[in-house]
Amino acid sequence: MERKIQSLTVFCAARSGNNSEYESLAYDLGNWLAKNQIQLVYGGGSTGLMGALARGCFENGGYVIGIIPEALKARELEFKKAQELIVVSTMHERKAQMNLRGEAFLTLPGGFGTLEEVFEVITWKQLGFHNKPIYFLNHKDYFTPLFEFIQHMKSAQFISDEDVSRIQSFNDLQNWKKHWEN
Ligand code: AMP
């Protein structure tokens, strides 16, 4: 069994995607965090998967830490019920707080913002600035084309096997849960 963590930083979409399963996944993960007393650290919005995740955690008795830049409060609708809503000045501060406060990182389906956030923690791990686990939830094979591209980078020898080994993927929430509970 993986060592128990007390906080998890989650990167995910500010939009809902084309299938309600994505929001259900985010809500169920939030619920699981609540049930396992793991604090949720995320971008602080209430739209799309981010909102579903925060509601899933909050509505089931969990602890939500949202970190949102002042300039994005109107656009991403800050999750006012969060036990801690940290309003920062810049996007860099947001990521710094998100990276500092979580003991591990999990990526759910998302767009450019999600990828930007997770690739920062991947590259910082590669450079030795942290050694926290980095996970992907490859629900509905969402990230499979990205993993193919990562293999392509490896074939071209721009990254190594060791670099690839720094990220770990789960096919669905069931496998993620088993990883922690078995
Ligand atoms: P998206 O995956 O594009 O829906 O974005 C998910 C979240 O990432 C949103 O809350 C965005 O505001 C956030 N985001 C996008 N780019 C950055 C960035 N450079 N630094 C911090 N957060 C970002």
Short mmCIF file of N, CA, C and O in Angstrom, two decimals, residues 27 40 42 44-46 51 53-68 76-86:
data_model
loop_
_atom_site.label_atom_id
_atom_site.label_comp_id
_atom_site.label_asym_id
_atom_site.label_seq_id
_atom_site.Cartn_x
_atom_site.Cartn_y
_atom_site.Cartn_z
N TYR A 27 -16.19 14.53 -9.19
CA TYR A 27 -16.98 14.53 -7.95
C TYR A 27 -16.62 13.31 -7.09
O TYR A 27 -16.42 13.44 -5.87
N LEU A 40 -7.99 18.47 -0.02
CA LEU A 40 -7.92 18.78 -1.45
C LEU A 40 -7.25 20.14 -1.65
O LEU A 40 -7.70 21.13 -1.08
N TYR A 42 -6.46 22.68 -4.78
CA TYR A 42 -6.74 22.82 -6.22
C TYR A 42 -6.86 24.31 -6.55
O TYR A 42 -6.65 25.17 -5.69
N GLY A 44 -9.24 26.41 -6.98
CA GLY A 44 -10.18 27.29 -6.29
C GLY A 44 -11.43 27.71 -7.06
O GLY A 44 -12.24 28.48 -6.54
N GLY A 45 -11.61 27.19 -8.29
CA GLY A 45 -12.78 27.60 -9.07
C GLY A 45 -13.99 26.70 -8.81
O GLY A 45 -13.88 25.66 -8.16
N SER A 46 -15.15 27.14 -9.33
CA SER A 46 -16.34 26.28 -9.16
C SER A 46 -16.96 25.89 -10.48
O SER A 46 -18.11 25.48 -10.55
N GLY A 51 -14.94 22.49 -10.28
CA GLY A 51 -16.08 22.70 -9.39
C GLY A 51 -16.65 21.39 -8.88
O GLY A 51 -16.97 21.25 -7.68
N LEU A 53 -15.14 18.59 -8.50
CA LEU A 53 -14.16 18.03 -7.56
C LEU A 53 -14.33 18.66 -6.17
O LEU A 53 -14.41 17.96 -5.15
N ALA A 54 -14.41 19.99 -6.15
CA ALA A 54 -14.53 20.71 -4.87
C ALA A 54 -15.85 20.37 -4.18
O ALA A 54 -15.89 20.14 -2.97
N ARG A 55 -16.93 20.30 -4.96
CA ARG A 55 -18.23 19.95 -4.37
C ARG A 55 -18.19 18.52 -3.82
O ARG A 55 -18.70 18.25 -2.73
N GLY A 56 -17.60 17.62 -4.58
CA GLY A 56 -17.52 16.22 -4.14
C GLY A 56 -16.80 16.11 -2.80
O GLY A 56 -17.18 15.31 -1.94
N CYS A 57 -15.80 16.91 -2.62
CA CYS A 57 -15.04 16.87 -1.37
C CYS A 57 -15.84 17.57 -0.26
O CYS A 57 -16.11 16.98 0.79
N PHE A 58 -16.27 18.80 -0.53
CA PHE A 58 -16.95 19.61 0.50
C PHE A 58 -18.25 18.96 0.96
O PHE A 58 -18.53 18.87 2.16
N GLU A 59 -19.06 18.51 0.02
CA GLU A 59 -20.39 17.97 0.37
C GLU A 59 -20.32 16.66 1.13
O GLU A 59 -21.31 16.20 1.69
N ASN A 60 -19.14 16.05 1.14
CA ASN A 60 -18.99 14.79 1.86
C ASN A 60 -18.10 14.94 3.10
O ASN A 60 -17.56 13.96 3.60
N GLY A 61 -17.98 16.19 3.54
CA GLY A 61 -17.29 16.45 4.80
C GLY A 61 -15.80 16.65 4.68
O GLY A 61 -15.08 16.61 5.69
N GLY A 62 -15.31 16.87 3.46
CA GLY A 62 -13.87 17.02 3.29
C GLY A 62 -13.39 18.45 3.47
O GLY A 62 -14.19 19.37 3.69
N TYR A 63 -12.07 18.60 3.37
CA TYR A 63 -11.43 19.90 3.58
C TYR A 63 -10.86 20.39 2.26
O TYR A 63 -10.04 19.72 1.63
N VAL A 64 -11.32 21.59 1.85
CA VAL A 64 -10.97 22.11 0.53
C VAL A 64 -10.09 23.36 0.66
O VAL A 64 -10.47 24.32 1.34
N ILE A 65 -8.95 23.30 0.00
CA ILE A 65 -8.07 24.47 -0.07
C ILE A 65 -8.02 24.91 -1.52
O ILE A 65 -7.53 24.17 -2.39
N GLY A 66 -8.58 26.08 -1.81
CA GLY A 66 -8.60 26.59 -3.18
C GLY A 66 -7.64 27.77 -3.30
O GLY A 66 -7.60 28.64 -2.43
N ILE A 67 -6.88 27.79 -4.38
CA ILE A 67 -5.92 28.88 -4.59
C ILE A 67 -6.22 29.54 -5.93
O ILE A 67 -6.10 28.90 -6.98
N ILE A 68 -6.65 30.79 -5.87
CA ILE A 68 -7.14 31.42 -7.10
C ILE A 68 -6.56 32.84 -7.22
O ILE A 68 -6.51 33.58 -6.24
N GLU A 76 -13.58 32.16 -13.17
CA GLU A 76 -13.64 30.76 -12.70
C GLU A 76 -14.52 30.61 -11.47
O GLU A 76 -14.65 29.50 -10.96
N LEU A 77 -15.15 31.70 -11.02
CA LEU A 77 -16.11 31.69 -9.90
C LEU A 77 -15.54 30.96 -8.69
O LEU A 77 -15.71 29.74 -8.55
N GLU A 78 -14.86 31.69 -7.85
CA GLU A 78 -14.20 31.08 -6.69
C GLU A 78 -15.17 30.26 -5.86
O GLU A 78 -16.33 30.64 -5.70
N PHE A 79 -14.69 29.13 -5.35
CA PHE A 79 -15.52 28.21 -4.56
C PHE A 79 -15.57 28.76 -3.13
O PHE A 79 -14.70 28.50 -2.31
N LYS A 80 -16.67 29.53 -2.88
CA LYS A 80 -16.72 30.31 -1.63
C LYS A 80 -16.82 29.45 -0.38
O LYS A 80 -16.49 29.90 0.71
N LYS A 81 -17.28 28.20 -0.55
CA LYS A 81 -17.45 27.35 0.63
C LYS A 81 -16.13 26.73 1.10
O LYS A 81 -16.09 26.09 2.15
N ALA A 82 -15.09 26.87 0.30
CA ALA A 82 -13.80 26.25 0.68
C ALA A 82 -13.40 26.67 2.08
O ALA A 82 -13.57 27.84 2.46
N GLN A 83 -12.89 25.70 2.85
CA GLN A 83 -12.42 26.03 4.20
C GLN A 83 -11.29 27.03 4.14
O GLN A 83 -11.15 27.88 5.00
N GLU A 84 -10.45 26.91 3.10
CA GLU A 84 -9.40 27.91 2.88
C GLU A 84 -9.46 28.34 1.43
O GLU A 84 -9.27 27.52 0.53
N LEU A 85 -9.76 29.62 1.24
CA LEU A 85 -9.74 30.17 -0.12
C LEU A 85 -8.61 31.20 -0.14
O LEU A 85 -8.70 32.24 0.51
N ILE A 86 -7.55 30.85 -0.83
CA ILE A 86 -6.37 31.71 -0.82
C ILE A 86 -6.36 32.50 -2.13
O ILE A 86 -6.28 31.92 -3.22
#
